[in-house]
């Protein structure tokens, strides 16, 4: 029997966060110890409520801990253009019967990490505020983190400014702490997530699975596609599930180990992940940067995951 990989998912649902959660919980490879929530795609109250609703709808009972409602040093930026007023517009989900746990996100991560005999993998799919706060408050636990597989950043071009990807732009100071932490990092940035496209026929394949979870995911994707269609994408980039997919099966992404710094001051470049693609600086290569994905296998992985909820 293969040992399961213990993970904590830190997210801001968010359509693609919700699908990332469902992918993780359906996987036989992962042991999801809990979910921590950060403000980002919408306010913290909304992202928390969305996570609870999705998990409850899929009959997943797991600790959910509330995290930071704003970045370390800045005001929160939200993304209603992409995710709607609720942060999860599209499907009509019943209120959740789950409640958040009493611990904060940082306390929850610390507790799980302390109690675990194995190292824990963190999968952040929103701004890195909770993860940075955990590293600030519990530096002695850093060595018990196996790896951080995150969605954020880009080597070539941003989506929220010309230079910055949304998650990193929301909290660049937190990202700076995480990227400098020395913990192994896999970065699924826009270079790869813009190749992790879900087309109309893929959505129909998921809807055709039937069952409430697959139909809900198809409805999430219907809404998500509208925004990306207007932006000129031929499909919808499923950003956050890439970070989960890599932990389930690292062969699904093509990565390159590179040095990455975070821009925390630039006038035009705030929140940019400055990737030393040509190794100009000869600095320590701190990040596995993902550049490509086996899209067909990725879609099959999602379809198989949604099948498991039937
Ligand atoms: C990231 O921003 C959010 O809107 C998505 O959930 C994803 O995590 C993509 O830039
Ligand atoms: Ca997200």
mmCIF file of N, CA and C in Angstrom, residues 11-22 40-43 45-57 79-94 96 216-217 219-224 238 240:
data_model
loop_
_atom_site.group_PDB
_atom_site.id
_atom_site.type_symbol
_atom_site.label_atom_id
_atom_site.label_comp_id
_atom_site.label_asym_id
_atom_site.label_seq_id
_atom_site.Cartn_x
_atom_site.Cartn_y
_atom_site.Cartn_z
ATOM 1 N N UNK A 11 -6.713 28.239 1.139
ATOM 2 C CA UNK A 11 -7.369 28.703 -0.092
ATOM 3 C C UNK A 11 -8.335 29.863 0.134
ATOM 4 N N UNK A 12 -8.854 30.407 -0.982
ATOM 5 C CA UNK A 12 -9.787 31.539 -0.939
ATOM 6 C C UNK A 12 -10.934 31.315 -1.929
ATOM 7 N N UNK A 13 -11.739 30.247 -1.734
ATOM 8 C CA UNK A 13 -12.710 29.883 -2.778
ATOM 9 C C UNK A 13 -13.706 30.989 -3.100
ATOM 10 N N UNK A 14 -13.875 31.288 -4.394
ATOM 11 C CA UNK A 14 -13.090 30.964 -5.581
ATOM 12 C C UNK A 14 -13.460 29.640 -6.276
ATOM 13 N N UNK A 15 -13.828 29.811 -7.603
ATOM 14 C CA UNK A 15 -14.207 28.670 -8.423
ATOM 15 C C UNK A 15 -13.099 27.625 -8.521
ATOM 16 N N UNK A 16 -11.890 28.080 -8.892
ATOM 17 C CA UNK A 16 -10.814 27.106 -9.104
ATOM 18 C C UNK A 16 -10.305 26.551 -7.778
ATOM 19 N N UNK A 17 -10.403 27.344 -6.688
ATOM 20 C CA UNK A 17 -10.064 26.818 -5.353
ATOM 21 C C UNK A 17 -11.022 25.686 -4.987
ATOM 22 N N UNK A 18 -12.319 25.912 -5.258
ATOM 23 C CA UNK A 18 -13.321 24.900 -4.897
ATOM 24 C C UNK A 18 -13.028 23.593 -5.639
ATOM 25 N N UNK A 19 -12.666 23.714 -6.916
ATOM 26 C CA UNK A 19 -12.380 22.503 -7.706
ATOM 27 C C UNK A 19 -11.080 21.854 -7.214
ATOM 28 N N UNK A 20 -10.119 22.691 -6.803
ATOM 29 C CA UNK A 20 -8.870 22.155 -6.238
ATOM 30 C C UNK A 20 -9.173 21.347 -4.966
ATOM 31 N N UNK A 21 -10.069 21.863 -4.122
ATOM 32 C CA UNK A 21 -10.448 21.139 -2.902
ATOM 33 C C UNK A 21 -11.070 19.790 -3.257
ATOM 34 N N UNK A 22 -11.992 19.807 -4.196
ATOM 35 C CA UNK A 22 -12.686 18.562 -4.555
ATOM 36 C C UNK A 22 -11.718 17.556 -5.175
ATOM 37 N N UNK A 40 -9.320 36.913 -0.282
ATOM 38 C CA UNK A 40 -8.615 37.080 -1.565
ATOM 39 C C UNK A 40 -9.619 37.265 -2.683
ATOM 40 N N UNK A 41 -10.094 36.149 -3.222
ATOM 41 C CA UNK A 41 -11.067 36.276 -4.311
ATOM 42 C C UNK A 41 -12.288 37.069 -3.862
ATOM 43 N N UNK A 42 -12.611 36.903 -2.586
ATOM 44 C CA UNK A 42 -13.644 37.730 -1.950
ATOM 45 C C UNK A 42 -13.205 37.962 -0.504
ATOM 46 N N UNK A 43 -14.016 38.653 0.254
ATOM 47 C CA UNK A 43 -13.694 38.900 1.662
ATOM 48 C C UNK A 43 -13.585 37.560 2.392
ATOM 49 N N UNK A 45 -15.050 36.496 5.065
ATOM 50 C CA UNK A 45 -16.353 35.921 5.443
ATOM 51 C C UNK A 45 -16.913 35.107 4.286
ATOM 52 N N UNK A 46 -16.775 35.654 3.070
ATOM 53 C CA UNK A 46 -17.342 34.972 1.894
ATOM 54 C C UNK A 46 -16.515 33.754 1.497
ATOM 55 N N UNK A 47 -15.184 33.871 1.514
ATOM 56 C CA UNK A 47 -14.378 32.700 1.091
ATOM 57 C C UNK A 47 -14.559 31.557 2.103
ATOM 58 N N UNK A 48 -14.688 31.922 3.384
ATOM 59 C CA UNK A 48 -14.923 30.895 4.414
ATOM 60 C C UNK A 48 -16.271 30.217 4.179
ATOM 61 N N UNK A 49 -17.285 31.041 3.977
ATOM 62 C CA UNK A 49 -18.621 30.508 3.752
ATOM 63 C C UNK A 49 -18.637 29.602 2.506
ATOM 64 N N UNK A 50 -17.939 30.030 1.471
ATOM 65 C CA UNK A 50 -17.893 29.224 0.234
ATOM 66 C C UNK A 50 -17.223 27.873 0.476
ATOM 67 N N UNK A 51 -16.120 27.882 1.208
ATOM 68 C CA UNK A 51 -15.428 26.609 1.484
ATOM 69 C C UNK A 51 -16.351 25.681 2.263
ATOM 70 N N UNK A 52 -17.003 26.220 3.281
ATOM 71 C CA UNK A 52 -17.887 25.387 4.106
ATOM 72 C C UNK A 52 -19.040 24.827 3.273
ATOM 73 N N UNK A 53 -19.584 25.671 2.390
ATOM 74 C CA UNK A 53 -20.710 25.226 1.559
ATOM 75 C C UNK A 53 -20.296 24.099 0.614
ATOM 76 N N UNK A 54 -19.141 24.261 -0.027
ATOM 77 C CA UNK A 54 -18.696 23.255 -1.006
ATOM 78 C C UNK A 54 -18.404 21.933 -0.301
ATOM 79 N N UNK A 55 -17.704 22.011 0.832
ATOM 80 C CA UNK A 55 -17.331 20.781 1.548
ATOM 81 C C UNK A 55 -18.580 20.077 2.072
ATOM 82 N N UNK A 56 -19.472 20.859 2.619
ATOM 83 C CA UNK A 56 -20.692 20.292 3.168
ATOM 84 C C UNK A 56 -21.528 19.657 2.046
ATOM 85 N N UNK A 57 -21.622 20.335 0.896
ATOM 86 C CA UNK A 57 -22.389 19.827 -0.247
ATOM 87 C C UNK A 57 -21.818 18.493 -0.741
ATOM 88 N N UNK A 79 -11.616 39.929 -6.174
ATOM 89 C CA UNK A 79 -11.756 39.681 -7.618
ATOM 90 C C UNK A 79 -13.192 39.319 -8.010
ATOM 91 N N UNK A 80 -14.170 40.225 -7.726
ATOM 92 C CA UNK A 80 -15.563 39.905 -8.100
ATOM 93 C C UNK A 80 -15.764 39.778 -9.610
ATOM 94 N N UNK A 81 -14.886 40.421 -10.398
ATOM 95 C CA UNK A 81 -14.996 40.319 -11.868
ATOM 96 C C UNK A 81 -14.894 38.864 -12.314
ATOM 97 N N UNK A 82 -14.057 38.119 -11.593
ATOM 98 C CA UNK A 82 -13.799 36.732 -11.996
ATOM 99 C C UNK A 82 -14.759 35.765 -11.297
ATOM 100 N N UNK A 83 -14.992 36.004 -10.002
ATOM 101 C CA UNK A 83 -15.694 34.999 -9.190
ATOM 102 C C UNK A 83 -17.095 35.436 -8.742
ATOM 103 N N UNK A 84 -17.511 36.635 -9.142
ATOM 104 C CA UNK A 84 -18.847 37.114 -8.794
ATOM 105 C C UNK A 84 -18.914 37.707 -7.404
ATOM 106 N N UNK A 85 -20.123 38.194 -7.068
ATOM 107 C CA UNK A 85 -20.295 38.900 -5.797
ATOM 108 C C UNK A 85 -20.118 37.968 -4.596
ATOM 109 N N UNK A 86 -20.524 36.711 -4.753
ATOM 110 C CA UNK A 86 -20.393 35.761 -3.631
ATOM 111 C C UNK A 86 -18.976 35.204 -3.541
ATOM 112 N N UNK A 87 -18.228 35.334 -4.633
ATOM 113 C CA UNK A 87 -16.916 34.677 -4.715
ATOM 114 C C UNK A 87 -17.044 33.279 -5.309
ATOM 115 N N UNK A 88 -18.298 32.832 -5.452
ATOM 116 C CA UNK A 88 -18.529 31.474 -5.995
ATOM 117 C C UNK A 88 -19.861 31.483 -6.753
ATOM 118 N N UNK A 89 -20.027 32.497 -7.615
ATOM 119 C CA UNK A 89 -21.302 32.609 -8.340
ATOM 120 C C UNK A 89 -21.467 31.459 -9.323
ATOM 121 N N UNK A 90 -22.699 31.141 -9.593
ATOM 122 C CA UNK A 90 -23.016 30.069 -10.550
ATOM 123 C C UNK A 90 -23.990 29.096 -9.911
ATOM 124 N N UNK A 91 -23.492 28.013 -9.329
ATOM 125 C CA UNK A 91 -24.412 27.030 -8.738
ATOM 126 C C UNK A 91 -25.107 27.594 -7.503
ATOM 127 N N UNK A 92 -26.315 27.093 -7.244
ATOM 128 C CA UNK A 92 -27.045 27.545 -6.055
ATOM 129 C C UNK A 92 -26.811 26.483 -4.966
ATOM 130 N N UNK A 93 -25.950 26.810 -4.018
ATOM 131 C CA UNK A 93 -25.579 25.820 -2.996
ATOM 132 C C UNK A 93 -26.336 26.079 -1.696
ATOM 133 N N UNK A 94 -26.819 25.027 -1.046
ATOM 134 C CA UNK A 94 -27.480 25.219 0.252
ATOM 135 C C UNK A 94 -26.493 25.706 1.313
ATOM 136 N N UNK A 96 -24.275 25.713 4.602
ATOM 137 C CA UNK A 96 -23.475 24.598 5.106
ATOM 138 C C UNK A 96 -23.931 24.167 6.496
ATOM 139 N N UNK A 216 -22.439 20.303 -10.012
ATOM 140 C CA UNK A 216 -22.060 21.574 -9.392
ATOM 141 C C UNK A 216 -20.746 22.093 -9.987
ATOM 142 N N UNK A 217 -19.780 21.191 -10.183
ATOM 143 C CA UNK A 217 -18.498 21.597 -10.771
ATOM 144 C C UNK A 217 -18.715 22.123 -12.199
ATOM 145 N N UNK A 219 -21.339 23.567 -13.278
ATOM 146 C CA UNK A 219 -21.959 24.901 -13.155
ATOM 147 C C UNK A 219 -20.933 25.951 -12.725
ATOM 148 N N UNK A 220 -20.007 25.550 -11.870
ATOM 149 C CA UNK A 220 -18.914 26.478 -11.498
ATOM 150 C C UNK A 220 -18.125 26.844 -12.758
ATOM 151 N N UNK A 221 -17.853 25.831 -13.570
ATOM 152 C CA UNK A 221 -17.038 26.056 -14.780
ATOM 153 C C UNK A 221 -17.808 26.878 -15.816
ATOM 154 N N UNK A 222 -19.141 26.707 -15.869
ATOM 155 C CA UNK A 222 -19.943 27.537 -16.790
ATOM 156 C C UNK A 222 -19.728 29.011 -16.449
ATOM 157 N N UNK A 223 -19.804 29.336 -15.148
ATOM 158 C CA UNK A 223 -19.647 30.734 -14.726
ATOM 159 C C UNK A 223 -18.217 31.217 -14.983
ATOM 160 N N UNK A 224 -17.262 30.389 -14.597
ATOM 161 C CA UNK A 224 -15.832 30.743 -14.721
ATOM 162 C C UNK A 224 -15.475 30.993 -16.198
ATOM 163 N N UNK A 238 -7.590 26.507 -15.326
ATOM 164 C CA UNK A 238 -7.882 25.977 -13.987
ATOM 165 C C UNK A 238 -6.622 26.110 -13.126
ATOM 166 N N UNK A 240 -5.809 26.829 -9.729
ATOM 167 C CA UNK A 240 -5.518 26.214 -8.425
ATOM 168 C C UNK A 240 -5.411 24.680 -8.447
#
